[in-house]
């Protein structure tokens, strides 16, 4: 009975993560004036993209293909956002918030799925981060946005690794369960939003310079693909 409850809680977390991630994708599509089909595409990519990559790497049937229920959140999110219509014109804060929710939930569920597939701890850590960041990366790339994971003004990957690492720690200590998963997801969400609000940054040794700016002071570097000397 307890095992069934844990499975229900986990499924609810995973579907919720799919939905909120899909909402962030559809909001971005609406903000960029894409039509409803473009919104559905971005919602699908964001909601199930990272999980599908994870499942392919783990040699398991992707949840979105094995359980069509995973396709419903993106459809619901698309219809919901496009019914709201003009109210999403200033959706930036909501895109960030829903994206952070999806990242937090998927960092937990992605790591748990990897652990259940007998992945070792480092691999589970990477699979959790991939699940959390993969969909957002695909969304931003398709929408011609600078991917959040690459922006120096955003901590994106680190909160995902934080949630994934806490999940592994909970598994090692035997504390991983429904309530613990919620607490970890809340902590990862808080970390991501706080980092965004306070503009925490990682070191950027190449900040504020480019080849164009330094062209008069240095010779043009040779192509890395040239023949060896």
Coordinates of C-alpha atoms in Angstrom, one line a residue, residues 17-178:
X17 CA 6.8 19.0 -13.7
X18 CA 5.8 18.2 -17.3
X19 CA 2.9 20.7 -17.0
X20 CA 4.7 23.6 -15.5
X21 CA 7.6 23.2 -17.9
X22 CA 5.1 23.1 -20.8
X23 CA 3.5 26.2 -19.5
X24 CA 6.9 28.0 -19.6
X25 CA 7.3 26.9 -23.2
X26 CA 3.8 28.0 -24.3
X27 CA 4.2 31.3 -22.5
X28 CA 7.4 32.0 -24.4
X29 CA 5.6 31.1 -27.7
X30 CA 2.8 33.4 -26.9
X31 CA 5.2 36.2 -25.9
X32 CA 6.9 35.8 -29.2
X33 CA 3.6 35.9 -31.1
X34 CA 3.8 32.3 -32.3
X35 CA 0.4 30.7 -33.2
X36 CA -1.2 27.9 -31.2
X37 CA 0.7 25.2 -33.1
X38 CA 4.0 26.8 -32.3
X39 CA 2.9 27.0 -28.7
X40 CA 2.1 23.3 -28.7
X41 CA 5.5 22.5 -30.2
X42 CA 7.4 24.6 -27.7
X43 CA 5.2 23.2 -24.9
X44 CA 5.9 19.6 -25.9
X45 CA 9.7 20.2 -26.3
X46 CA 10.0 21.8 -22.9
X47 CA 7.7 19.4 -21.1
X48 CA 9.0 16.1 -22.4
X49 CA 12.2 16.8 -24.2
X50 CA 14.7 16.4 -21.3
X51 CA 12.9 13.2 -20.1
X52 CA 13.0 11.6 -23.5
X53 CA 16.7 12.2 -23.9
X54 CA 17.3 10.8 -20.4
X55 CA 15.2 7.7 -21.1
X56 CA 17.0 7.0 -24.5
X57 CA 20.4 7.2 -22.7
X58 CA 19.1 4.9 -20.0
X59 CA 17.9 2.4 -22.6
X60 CA 14.2 2.6 -21.5
X61 CA 11.0 3.4 -23.2
X62 CA 10.4 7.2 -22.9
X63 CA 7.5 7.9 -20.6
X64 CA 5.9 10.1 -23.2
X65 CA 5.8 7.2 -25.6
X66 CA 5.0 4.4 -23.1
X67 CA 2.4 6.5 -21.2
X68 CA 0.4 8.8 -23.5
X69 CA -0.8 10.6 -20.3
X70 CA 2.5 12.5 -20.5
X71 CA 1.3 14.2 -23.6
X72 CA -1.8 15.7 -22.0
X73 CA 0.0 18.4 -19.9
X74 CA 1.4 20.2 -22.9
X75 CA -2.0 20.1 -24.7
X76 CA -3.7 21.5 -21.6
X77 CA -1.0 24.2 -21.1
X78 CA -1.4 25.3 -24.7
X79 CA -5.1 25.6 -24.6
X80 CA -5.0 27.3 -21.2
X81 CA -2.4 29.9 -22.2
X82 CA -4.0 30.7 -25.6
X83 CA -7.4 31.1 -24.1
X84 CA -6.0 33.7 -21.7
X85 CA -4.6 35.5 -24.7
X86 CA -3.5 39.1 -24.2
X87 CA -2.8 38.6 -20.5
X88 CA 0.5 36.9 -21.3
X89 CA 2.1 39.9 -23.0
X90 CA 4.2 40.6 -19.9
X91 CA 4.9 37.0 -19.1
X92 CA 8.6 37.1 -18.4
X93 CA 8.4 36.6 -14.6
X94 CA 5.9 33.7 -15.1
X95 CA 8.1 32.1 -17.7
X96 CA 11.0 32.1 -15.2
X97 CA 8.8 30.9 -12.3
X98 CA 7.2 28.0 -14.2
X99 CA 10.6 27.1 -15.7
X100 CA 12.1 27.1 -12.1
X101 CA 9.2 24.8 -10.9
X102 CA 9.8 22.4 -13.8
X103 CA 13.6 22.4 -13.2
X104 CA 13.1 21.7 -9.5
X105 CA 10.6 18.9 -10.0
X106 CA 12.5 17.2 -12.8
X107 CA 15.8 17.4 -10.9
X108 CA 14.1 15.1 -8.4
X109 CA 12.1 12.8 -10.7
X110 CA 14.9 12.5 -13.3
X111 CA 17.4 11.4 -10.7
X112 CA 14.9 9.0 -9.1
X113 CA 14.2 7.4 -12.5
X114 CA 18.0 7.0 -13.1
X115 CA 18.5 5.4 -9.7
X116 CA 15.6 3.0 -10.3
X117 CA 17.3 2.1 -13.6
X118 CA 20.4 1.1 -11.6
X119 CA 22.5 4.0 -12.7
X120 CA 25.5 4.8 -10.5
X121 CA 25.4 8.0 -8.5
X122 CA 27.5 10.2 -10.8
X123 CA 25.3 9.1 -13.8
X124 CA 22.1 9.6 -11.8
X125 CA 23.4 13.1 -11.0
X126 CA 23.9 13.9 -14.6
X127 CA 20.6 12.3 -15.7
X128 CA 18.8 14.5 -13.1
X129 CA 20.4 17.6 -14.4
X130 CA 19.8 16.6 -18.0
X131 CA 16.1 16.0 -17.3
X132 CA 15.9 19.4 -15.5
X133 CA 17.7 21.4 -18.2
X134 CA 17.2 19.5 -21.4
X135 CA 13.7 20.7 -22.2
X136 CA 14.5 24.3 -21.4
X137 CA 17.6 24.2 -23.6
X138 CA 15.6 22.8 -26.5
X139 CA 12.8 25.4 -26.0
X140 CA 15.3 28.3 -26.0
X141 CA 17.2 27.0 -29.0
X142 CA 14.0 26.5 -31.1
X143 CA 12.7 29.9 -30.1
X144 CA 16.0 31.6 -30.9
X145 CA 16.5 32.7 -27.3
X146 CA 19.9 32.7 -25.6
X147 CA 19.6 29.4 -23.6
X148 CA 19.4 30.1 -19.9
X149 CA 21.9 27.4 -19.2
X150 CA 24.6 29.3 -21.1
X151 CA 23.9 32.8 -19.7
X152 CA 26.4 34.1 -17.2
X153 CA 23.7 36.2 -15.4
X154 CA 21.7 33.1 -14.5
X155 CA 22.4 30.1 -12.3
X156 CA 20.5 27.4 -14.1
X157 CA 22.5 24.2 -14.2
X158 CA 23.7 24.6 -10.6
X159 CA 20.2 24.6 -9.0
X160 CA 19.5 21.5 -11.1
X161 CA 22.6 19.7 -9.8
X162 CA 21.6 20.9 -6.3
X163 CA 18.2 19.2 -6.5
X164 CA 19.7 16.1 -8.1
X165 CA 22.5 15.9 -5.5
X166 CA 20.0 16.2 -2.6
X167 CA 17.9 13.4 -4.1
X168 CA 20.9 11.1 -4.3
X169 CA 21.8 12.0 -0.7
X170 CA 18.3 11.2 0.4
X171 CA 18.5 7.9 -1.4
X172 CA 21.8 7.0 0.3
X173 CA 20.5 7.8 3.7
X174 CA 17.2 5.9 3.1
X175 CA 15.1 9.1 3.4
X176 CA 13.9 9.4 -0.1
X177 CA 10.1 9.4 -0.3
X178 CA 7.2 11.5 -1.4

